[in-house]
CSV table of C-alpha atoms in Angstrom, one decimal:
chain,number,residue,atom,x,y,z
C,1,MET,CA,-4.2,6.5,65.9
C,2,PRO,CA,-0.8,4.9,65.0
C,3,ALA,CA,0.7,5.2,61.5
C,4,HIS,CA,-1.5,2.2,60.4
C,5,PRO,CA,-3.8,-0.2,62.3
C,6,THR,CA,-2.2,-3.4,63.5
C,7,PRO,CA,-4.2,-6.7,63.7
C,8,PRO,CA,-4.6,-8.4,67.2
C,9,ALA,CA,-2.7,-11.4,65.8
C,10,ILE,CA,-1.0,-12.5,62.6
C,11,PRO,CA,-2.4,-16.0,61.8
C,12,GLY,CA,-0.4,-18.2,59.4
C,13,SER,CA,-3.5,-19.9,57.8
C,14,ARG,CA,-7.2,-19.6,57.5
C,15,ALA,CA,-7.8,-22.1,60.3
C,16,GLU,CA,-5.6,-20.1,62.7
C,17,TYR,CA,-7.5,-16.9,61.6
C,18,GLU,CA,-10.8,-18.5,62.3
C,19,ALA,CA,-9.6,-19.7,65.7
C,20,CYS,CA,-8.3,-16.2,66.6
C,21,TYR,CA,-11.5,-14.5,65.5
C,22,ALA,CA,-13.6,-17.0,67.5
C,23,GLU,CA,-11.6,-16.2,70.7
C,24,ASP,CA,-12.0,-12.4,70.5
C,25,PRO,CA,-14.2,-11.1,67.7
C,26,ASP,CA,-14.5,-7.6,69.3
C,27,LYS,CA,-10.8,-6.9,68.8
C,28,TRP,CA,-11.0,-8.0,65.1
C,29,TYR,CA,-14.1,-5.9,64.5
C,30,GLN,CA,-12.3,-2.9,65.9
C,31,TYR,CA,-9.2,-3.6,63.8
C,32,LEU,CA,-11.3,-3.8,60.6
C,33,SER,CA,-13.1,-0.5,61.4
C,34,ASP,CA,-9.8,1.3,62.1
C,35,ALA,CA,-8.2,-0.1,58.9
C,36,TYR,CA,-11.2,1.1,56.8
C,37,ALA,CA,-11.0,4.6,58.3
C,38,TRP,CA,-7.3,4.7,57.7
C,39,MET,CA,-7.7,3.8,54.1
C,40,LYS,CA,-10.3,6.5,53.6
C,41,GLU,CA,-8.0,9.0,55.1
C,42,GLN,CA,-5.1,7.9,52.9
C,43,GLU,CA,-7.2,8.2,49.8
C,44,SER,CA,-8.1,11.9,50.6
C,45,ASN,CA,-4.4,12.6,51.4
C,46,GLN,CA,-3.4,11.1,48.1
C,47,VAL,CA,-5.8,13.3,46.2
C,48,ALA,CA,-4.5,16.4,48.0
C,49,ALA,CA,-0.9,15.3,47.3
C,50,ASP,CA,-1.6,14.8,43.6
C,51,ARG,CA,-3.2,18.2,43.4
C,52,LYS,CA,-0.2,19.8,45.2
C,53,LEU,CA,2.1,17.9,42.8
C,54,VAL,CA,0.4,19.4,39.7
C,55,GLU,CA,0.6,22.9,41.2
C,56,LEU,CA,4.3,22.4,41.9
C,57,GLN,CA,4.9,21.2,38.4
C,58,VAL,CA,3.2,24.2,37.0
C,59,GLN,CA,5.3,26.5,39.2
C,60,VAL,CA,8.5,24.7,38.1
C,61,GLU,CA,7.6,25.3,34.4
C,62,THR,CA,6.8,29.0,35.1
C,63,GLN,CA,10.1,29.4,37.0
C,64,GLN,CA,12.0,27.8,34.2
C,65,GLU,CA,10.6,30.3,31.7
C,66,GLU,CA,11.5,33.1,34.1
C,67,ILE,CA,15.1,31.8,34.4
C,68,LEU,CA,15.4,31.7,30.6
C,69,ASN,CA,14.1,35.3,30.4
C,70,LEU,CA,16.5,36.5,33.0
C,71,GLN,CA,19.4,34.7,31.2
C,72,ASN,CA,18.5,36.4,28.0
C,73,THR,CA,18.2,39.8,29.7
C,74,LEU,CA,21.6,39.3,31.3
C,75,GLN,CA,23.2,38.4,28.0
C,76,ALA,CA,21.6,41.4,26.3
C,77,THR,CA,22.8,43.7,29.1
C,78,THR,CA,26.3,42.4,28.9
C,79,TYR,CA,26.4,42.8,25.2
C,80,SER,CA,25.1,46.4,25.4
C,81,GLU,CA,27.8,47.2,28.0
C,82,ILE,CA,30.5,45.9,25.7
C,83,VAL,CA,29.3,47.3,22.4
C,84,GLY,CA,27.5,50.4,23.7
C,85,ALA,CA,24.3,49.8,21.8
C,86,ALA,CA,20.7,49.5,23.1
C,87,PRO,CA,19.8,45.9,24.1
C,88,PRO,CA,17.3,44.2,21.8
C,89,PRO,CA,13.8,43.6,23.2
C,90,THR,CA,13.4,40.2,24.9
C,91,THR,CA,10.3,38.4,23.7
C,92,ARG,CA,8.7,35.0,24.5
C,93,SER,CA,9.9,33.6,21.1
C,94,THR,CA,13.5,34.5,22.1
C,95,ALA,CA,13.1,32.7,25.4
C,96,SER,CA,11.7,29.6,23.7
C,97,ALA,CA,14.5,29.6,21.1
C,98,TYR,CA,16.6,27.4,23.5
C,99,LEU,CA,14.0,24.7,23.4
C,100,SER,CA,14.4,21.7,21.1
C,101,GLU,CA,12.9,21.5,17.6
C,102,ARG,CA,9.3,20.5,18.0
C,103,LEU,CA,8.6,17.2,16.2
C,104,PRO,CA,5.2,16.8,14.5
C,105,ASP,CA,2.5,15.1,16.5
C,106,PRO,CA,2.0,11.4,15.6
C,107,GLU,CA,-1.3,10.2,14.4
C,108,LYS,CA,-3.8,9.1,17.0
C,109,PHE,CA,-3.8,5.5,18.1
C,110,GLU,CA,-6.3,3.4,16.1
C,111,ALA,CA,-6.8,0.8,18.9
C,112,THR,CA,-5.6,-2.1,16.7
C,113,ARG,CA,-2.8,-4.6,17.1
C,114,ALA,CA,-1.3,-3.6,13.7
C,115,ASP,CA,-1.0,0.1,14.8
C,116,LEU,CA,0.4,-0.5,18.3
C,117,ARG,CA,4.0,-0.7,17.3
C,118,ARG,CA,3.8,2.5,15.1
C,119,PHE,CA,2.2,4.5,17.9
C,120,ARG,CA,4.6,3.2,20.6
C,121,ASP,CA,7.7,4.1,18.7
C,122,ALA,CA,6.4,7.5,17.6
C,123,ILE,CA,5.4,8.5,21.1
C,124,THR,CA,8.7,7.4,22.6
C,125,GLU,CA,10.6,9.3,20.0
C,126,LYS,CA,8.5,12.4,20.4
C,127,LEU,CA,8.9,12.6,24.2
C,128,THR,CA,12.6,11.7,24.1
C,129,VAL,CA,13.5,14.4,21.6
C,130,ASN,CA,11.2,17.0,23.1
C,131,GLU,CA,11.9,16.2,26.7
C,132,ASP,CA,12.5,19.8,27.5
C,133,ARG,CA,9.0,20.7,26.2
C,134,TYR,CA,7.4,18.1,28.5
C,135,PRO,CA,9.5,18.3,31.7
C,136,THR,CA,7.0,16.7,34.1
C,137,ALA,CA,5.4,13.2,34.2
C,138,VAL,CA,1.9,14.8,34.3
C,139,SER,CA,2.5,16.8,31.1
C,140,ARG,CA,3.9,13.7,29.3
C,141,MET,CA,1.0,11.5,30.3
C,142,ALA,CA,-1.5,14.2,29.3
C,143,TYR,CA,0.2,14.4,25.9
C,144,VAL,CA,0.0,10.6,25.4
C,145,ASN,CA,-3.7,10.6,26.4
C,146,SER,CA,-4.4,13.3,23.9
C,147,ARG,CA,-3.2,11.0,21.1
C,148,LEU,CA,-5.6,8.2,22.0
C,149,ASN,CA,-8.9,7.6,20.3
C,150,LYS,CA,-12.2,6.9,22.2
C,151,GLU,CA,-11.7,3.1,22.4
C,152,SER,CA,-8.2,3.2,23.8
C,153,TYR,CA,-8.8,6.1,26.1
C,154,LYS,CA,-11.4,3.9,28.0
C,155,LEU,CA,-8.4,1.8,29.2
C,156,ILE,CA,-6.7,4.8,30.8
C,157,GLN,CA,-9.8,6.6,32.1
C,158,PRO,CA,-10.0,4.6,35.4
C,159,TYR,CA,-6.5,6.0,36.3
C,160,ILE,CA,-7.5,9.7,35.8
C,161,PHE,CA,-8.8,11.6,38.8
C,162,LYS,CA,-9.8,15.2,38.7
C,163,GLY,CA,-8.1,15.8,35.3
C,164,ALA,CA,-4.7,14.3,36.3
C,165,CYS,CA,-3.4,10.8,35.5
C,166,ARG,CA,-2.3,8.9,38.6
C,167,LEU,CA,0.2,6.6,36.9
C,168,PRO,CA,3.9,7.1,37.5
C,169,ASP,CA,4.8,8.0,33.9
C,170,TYR,CA,3.8,7.7,30.2
C,171,GLN,CA,5.6,4.3,29.9
C,172,ASP,CA,2.9,2.8,32.2
C,173,ILE,CA,0.3,4.0,29.7
C,174,LEU,CA,2.2,2.3,26.9
C,175,ASP,CA,2.4,-0.9,29.0
C,176,ILE,CA,-1.4,-0.9,29.5
C,177,LEU,CA,-1.9,-0.5,25.7
C,178,GLN,CA,0.6,-3.3,25.1
C,179,GLY,CA,-1.3,-5.6,27.4
C,180,ALA,CA,-4.6,-4.9,25.7
C,181,TYR,CA,-3.6,-4.7,22.1
C,182,GLY,CA,-0.2,-6.5,21.9
C,183,ASP,CA,0.4,-10.0,20.6
C,184,PRO,CA,1.1,-12.4,23.5
C,185,ASN,CA,2.9,-14.7,21.0
C,186,GLU,CA,4.7,-12.0,19.0
C,187,ALA,CA,7.8,-14.1,18.4
C,188,ARG,CA,5.9,-17.1,17.1
C,189,THR,CA,3.7,-14.9,14.9
C,190,ALA,CA,6.8,-13.2,13.4
C,191,ARG,CA,8.5,-16.6,12.7
C,192,ARG,CA,5.4,-17.9,11.0
C,193,LYS,CA,5.3,-14.8,8.8
C,194,LEU,CA,9.0,-15.2,8.0
C,195,ASP,CA,8.2,-18.7,6.7
C,196,VAL,CA,5.6,-17.5,4.3
C,197,ILE,CA,6.8,-14.0,3.2
C,198,LYS,CA,7.7,-13.7,-0.5
C,199,GLN,CA,9.5,-10.9,-2.4
C,200,ARG,CA,7.4,-11.3,-5.6
C,201,ASP,CA,7.8,-8.4,-7.9
C,202,ARG,CA,9.2,-5.9,-5.4
C,203,ASP,CA,12.8,-4.7,-5.4
C,204,PHE,CA,15.0,-6.3,-2.8
C,205,SER,CA,15.4,-3.1,-0.7
C,206,THR,CA,11.7,-2.8,-0.1
C,207,PHE,CA,11.3,-6.5,0.6
C,208,TYR,CA,14.3,-6.5,3.0
C,209,ALA,CA,12.8,-3.7,5.1
C,210,GLU,CA,9.8,-5.9,5.9
C,211,PHE,CA,11.9,-9.0,6.3
C,212,GLN,CA,14.2,-7.2,8.8
C,213,SER,CA,11.2,-5.9,10.8
C,214,LEU,CA,9.8,-9.5,11.2
C,215,SER,CA,13.3,-10.8,12.1
C,216,LEU,CA,13.5,-8.3,15.0
C,217,ASP,CA,10.1,-9.5,16.3
C,218,SER,CA,11.0,-13.1,15.9
C,219,GLY,CA,14.0,-13.0,18.1
C,220,LEU,CA,16.2,-14.8,15.5
C,221,GLU,CA,19.6,-13.4,14.8
C,222,GLY,CA,22.6,-14.0,12.5
C,223,ASP,CA,22.8,-17.1,10.4
C,224,ALA,CA,19.5,-18.5,11.7
C,225,LEU,CA,17.8,-16.1,9.3
C,226,ALA,CA,19.8,-17.2,6.2
C,227,PRO,CA,17.4,-20.1,5.2
C,228,PHE,CA,14.4,-17.9,5.5
C,229,LEU,CA,16.0,-15.2,3.3
C,230,GLU,CA,17.0,-17.7,0.6
C,231,LYS,CA,13.4,-19.1,0.6
C,232,ALA,CA,11.8,-15.7,0.4
C,233,VAL,CA,13.7,-14.0,-2.5
C,234,SER,CA,12.2,-13.9,-6.0
C,235,LYS,CA,12.7,-16.6,-8.6
C,236,GLU,CA,15.0,-14.3,-10.7
C,237,LEU,CA,17.4,-13.8,-7.8
C,238,SER,CA,17.3,-17.5,-7.0
C,239,GLU,CA,18.3,-18.3,-10.6
C,240,MET,CA,21.0,-15.7,-10.6
C,241,LEU,CA,22.3,-17.2,-7.3
C,242,LEU,CA,23.0,-20.5,-9.1
C,243,ASN,CA,25.4,-18.9,-11.6
C,244,ASN,CA,26.8,-16.3,-9.2
C,245,PRO,CA,27.3,-17.9,-5.8
C,246,PRO,CA,28.4,-15.8,-2.8
C,247,ALA,CA,31.7,-16.2,-1.0
C,248,ASP,CA,29.9,-17.9,1.9
C,249,TYR,CA,26.3,-18.4,2.9
C,250,SER,CA,26.3,-16.4,6.1
C,251,TYR,CA,23.4,-14.0,6.6
C,252,ASN,CA,25.2,-10.7,6.2
C,253,THR,CA,27.1,-12.0,3.1
C,254,LEU,CA,23.8,-13.1,1.6
C,255,VAL,CA,22.1,-9.8,2.2
C,256,SER,CA,25.0,-7.9,0.5
C,257,HIS,CA,25.1,-10.4,-2.4
C,258,PHE,CA,21.4,-10.2,-3.0
C,259,LYS,CA,21.6,-6.4,-3.1
C,260,GLU,CA,24.3,-6.5,-5.8
C,261,LEU,CA,22.3,-9.1,-7.8
C,262,ASP,CA,19.1,-7.0,-7.6
C,263,ILE,CA,21.0,-3.9,-8.9
C,264,ARG,CA,22.2,-5.9,-11.9
C,265,LEU,CA,18.7,-7.2,-12.5
C,266,GLN,CA,17.2,-3.8,-12.4
C,267,GLU,CA,19.8,-2.4,-14.8
C,268,TYR,CA,19.1,-5.3,-17.2
C,269,ARG,CA,15.4,-4.7,-17.2
C,270,GLU,CA,16.0,-1.0,-17.9
C,271,LYS,CA,18.2,-1.8,-20.9
C,272,SER,CA,15.8,-4.4,-22.3
C,273,ARG,CA,12.7,-2.3,-22.0
C,274,PRO,CA,11.4,-1.2,-25.4
C,275,TYR,CA,11.6,2.4,-26.3
C,276,ILE,CA,8.1,4.0,-26.8
C,277,PRO,CA,8.3,7.5,-28.2
C,278,LYS,CA,6.0,10.0,-26.6
C,279,ARG,CA,3.3,11.4,-28.9
C,280,SER,CA,2.7,15.1,-28.8
C,281,ASN,CA,-0.9,16.0,-28.0
C,282,PRO,CA,-2.7,16.8,-31.3
C,283,ILE,CA,-4.4,20.1,-31.6
C,284,PRO,CA,-8.1,19.6,-31.6
C,285,ARG,CA,-9.8,20.7,-34.9
C,286,VAL,CA,-12.4,23.4,-34.3
C,287,GLY,CA,-15.1,23.5,-37.0
C,288,PRO,CA,-17.0,26.5,-38.2
C,289,THR,CA,-19.7,27.8,-35.9
C,290,ARG,CA,-23.2,27.4,-37.5
C,291,THR,CA,-26.5,28.8,-36.4
C,292,ARG,CA,-29.4,26.7,-35.4
C,293,ALA,CA,-31.2,27.2,-38.7
C,294,GLU,CA,-28.1,26.0,-40.7
C,295,ARG,CA,-27.9,22.9,-38.5
C,296,GLN,CA,-31.5,22.1,-39.2
C,297,GLU,CA,-30.9,22.5,-42.9
C,298,ARG,CA,-28.0,20.1,-42.8
C,299,LYS,CA,-29.9,17.4,-41.1
C,300,SER,CA,-30.5,14.2,-43.1
C,301,PRO,CA,-34.0,13.5,-44.4
C,302,SER,CA,-36.2,11.0,-42.6
C,303,PRO,CA,-35.5,7.3,-43.5
C,304,ARG,CA,-37.8,5.6,-46.0
C,305,SER,CA,-40.3,3.0,-44.8
C,306,GLY,CA,-39.5,-0.6,-45.3
C,307,ARG,CA,-36.2,-2.5,-45.5
C,308,SER,CA,-33.6,-1.1,-47.8
C,309,PRO,CA,-29.8,-1.6,-48.2
C,310,PRO,CA,-27.6,0.8,-46.3
C,311,GLU,CA,-26.3,3.7,-48.3
C,312,ASN,CA,-22.6,3.8,-49.0
C,313,PRO,CA,-21.6,7.4,-49.8
C,314,GLN,CA,-18.5,7.9,-51.8
C,315,LEU,CA,-15.8,8.9,-49.5
C,316,ALA,CA,-13.0,11.2,-50.6
C,317,GLY,CA,-9.6,9.7,-50.7
C,318,ASP,CA,-7.2,7.9,-52.9
C,319,PRO,CA,-8.6,7.5,-56.4
C,320,MET,CA,-6.9,4.1,-56.8
C,321,ASP,CA,-8.6,2.8,-53.6
C,322,LEU,CA,-11.2,0.3,-55.1
C,323,SER,CA,-12.6,-0.5,-51.7
C,324,ASN,CA,-14.8,2.6,-51.9
C,325,GLN,CA,-16.7,1.1,-54.8
C,326,ARG,CA,-17.8,-2.0,-53.0
C,327,ARG,CA,-21.5,-2.3,-52.5
C,328,TYR,CA,-23.5,-4.2,-49.9
C,329,ILE,CA,-25.3,-7.2,-51.3
C,330,ARG,CA,-28.2,-8.8,-49.4
C,331,PRO,CA,-28.1,-12.6,-48.9
C,332,ASN,CA,-31.4,-13.1,-50.8
C,333,TYR,CA,-30.7,-10.6,-53.6
C,334,ARG,CA,-30.1,-13.3,-56.3
C,335,ARG,CA,-33.1,-15.4,-55.2
C,336,GLU,CA,-35.4,-12.3,-55.3
C,337,ASN,CA,-34.1,-11.4,-58.9
C,338,ASN,CA,-34.1,-15.0,-60.3
C,339,GLN,CA,-30.4,-15.1,-60.8
C,340,CYS,CA,-27.9,-18.0,-60.7
C,341,PHE,CA,-26.6,-18.5,-57.3
C,342,ARG,CA,-23.1,-19.3,-58.6
C,343,CYS,CA,-22.4,-16.6,-61.3
C,344,GLY,CA,-25.3,-14.2,-60.8
C,345,SER,CA,-26.5,-14.5,-64.5
C,346,SER,CA,-30.3,-14.1,-65.3
C,347,SER,CA,-30.2,-16.4,-68.3
C,348,HIS,CA,-30.0,-19.7,-66.5
C,349,TYR,CA,-30.2,-21.4,-63.1
C,350,LEU,CA,-27.7,-23.1,-60.9
C,351,ARG,CA,-28.1,-26.6,-62.4
C,352,ASP,CA,-27.3,-25.2,-65.9
C,353,CYS,CA,-24.5,-22.9,-64.8
C,354,PRO,CA,-21.4,-23.4,-67.1
C,355,GLU,CA,-19.1,-22.3,-64.3
C,356,PRO,CA,-17.3,-25.1,-62.4
C,357,ASP,CA,-18.6,-26.1,-59.0
C,358,THR,CA,-15.8,-25.1,-56.5
C,359,ARG,CA,-17.5,-26.5,-53.4
C,360,PRO,CA,-16.2,-29.5,-51.6
C,361,ALA,CA,-17.4,-32.9,-52.9
C,362,LYS,CA,-19.6,-33.6,-49.8
C,363,PHE,CA,-21.5,-30.3,-50.2
C,364,ARG,CA,-22.1,-30.5,-54.0
C,365,HIS,CA,-25.3,-32.6,-53.8
C,366,ALA,CA,-26.5,-31.3,-50.5
C,367,ALA,CA,-28.6,-28.4,-51.8
C,368,ILE,CA,-30.2,-30.1,-54.9
C,369,PRO,CA,-30.6,-33.8,-54.4
C,370,GLN,CA,-30.7,-36.0,-57.5
C,371,SER,CA,-33.8,-38.2,-57.5
C,372,PRO,CA,-34.8,-40.7,-60.2
C,373,TYR,CA,-38.4,-39.5,-59.9
C,374,ARG,CA,-37.5,-35.8,-60.4
C,375,TYR,CA,-38.2,-34.6,-63.9
C,376,SER,CA,-36.4,-31.8,-65.7
C,377,ARG,CA,-38.3,-28.6,-66.1
C,378,HIS,CA,-37.9,-28.7,-69.9
C,379,SER,CA,-39.0,-32.4,-70.3
C,380,SER,CA,-42.7,-33.5,-70.3
C,381,PRO,CA,-43.9,-36.5,-68.3
C,382,ARG,CA,-44.4,-39.8,-70.3
C,383,SER,CA,-47.9,-41.1,-71.0
C,384,PRO,CA,-49.3,-44.4,-69.5
C,385,ALA,CA,-49.7,-45.9,-72.9
C,386,SER,CA,-46.0,-45.7,-73.6
C,387,ASP,CA,-45.2,-47.3,-70.3
C,388,ARG,CA,-47.5,-50.3,-71.1
C,389,SER,CA,-45.9,-50.8,-74.5
C,390,ASP,CA,-42.4,-50.7,-73.0
C,391,SER,CA,-43.4,-53.3,-70.5
C,392,ARG,CA,-44.8,-55.7,-73.2
C,393,ASN,CA,-41.6,-55.3,-75.2
C,394,SER,CA,-39.5,-56.1,-72.2
C,395,ARG,CA,-41.5,-59.3,-71.5
C,396,ARG,CA,-41.0,-60.5,-75.1
C,397,HIS,CA,-37.3,-60.4,-74.8
C,398,GLN,CA,-37.2,-61.8,-71.2
C,399,GLU,CA,-38.6,-65.0,-69.8
C,400,ASN,CA,-37.9,-66.2,-66.3
C,401,GLY,CA,-35.3,-63.5,-65.8
C,402,ALA,CA,-33.3,-64.6,-68.9
C,403,SER,CA,-32.9,-62.5,-72.0
C,404,LEU,CA,-34.2,-64.1,-75.3
C,405,SER,CA,-32.9,-61.6,-77.8
C-alpha cells in the first residue's frame, strides 16, 4: 500500500465526480475502502506516537534531574578538593534549588465570561515564570486542565485520549475557552461601559484602574479617551477643573491633573472632618451577689386589682430638682371629684370660675353652649300664671305692633 491512497481521478466539480463514478464504480469503491483502512491505521499510529512522546518527556524530566544532581556533586567534589573538607550531602531539595520560585496556583476557572480574563492572565503568568517546572507541553496542558471546573472541563474532554491531551500546547486550551466564554464584541462592550462608567464616591486611583482596563479592551488610545474621562469623573473634580484648568486637554495631561486635584480634595476632606474623641470603655458595675431567698424577698408585691395611677417613687438626686415631685394626674380626675375644670377648686364649677378664660375665642362657647331655654341651677322655673299676666300687660301697652305707653 502506498503512503496514502490516490483516487482514480480528480474531478473539479460534483458533476464531473458523478460522471467519473458512473464510468468505473469499482475503482472508486476500492479507493474508498483503501482510504478508510489507511485512516484507521494512522489513528492507531497516532495513539502509539502520543504514548511514546509522553514516555520520552518523562525520561527527559528524569534526566534533567540527574544532570542537576551530577552538577551539584561535581561542585561539591571540587569544593572539597580545594578546601579539604568533606563534601556536604546532596539532597533532592538541593537539586531543586535551581528551579524558579513557585508561584501560587490560581483559582479554578468558574466557567463565566467575567472570570475568563482573570484565569487567562493568571495561567499565562504562572506557566511563563515557572517554565522550568513544566518543561513539556503535556505537563503544561495537564496543569491547565487541573485548574478547570466541571463545566469548562467538558470542552477539553474530547481532546483527551488515554489520559493525555492531544492539543499542541496550553495556548490552544485557552483559545477553546475564549471561543466558548469570550465576548465576540469585546471592543463594543468596553466602549459602551466607558460611556456609562462613573467615579462616584471612589478615589481617583481606584476609579482610574477600572477605566484603564476598559480602555484596553475598547481599542481606543491616546486623546480619544479624554472625553470619556472628563465625563466619568466625580462632580467635585469637575468643579475643581473649572477653577484649575490643566495646561492642555490631552489624555495623559488630564490623568496627571486629575490625580493632583484628587490628592488636594482628599487633604481638604481630612482637615474639615470633625474631631470625635474616643471614649474609653467604662468598667461594668458588678453588684453584690445575693442568694435565691434574698432575691425572692426583694421582689415587689403583686399589683392591686383595678385601675390605679402609676406609682412615682422618690428618686435620689439633686434636692433642688423639682421634677421629682411631679405627680401623674388622670384626665378624668377633676370630673370624678367634682372639681372646676379650670382651676381645680371644689367650691364652684367652670361657669362660675373667677379665673379668666385663656382659651381662643372660637373654643370658649364650644363646651358649654348658651341657650335661651337653659335655666341656671340656682334659679327656679317661672309659673304659667306669671307668664299669662305678662302677656296681658304687654297687650295693654301694644296695639298692632305699636307701643301705647
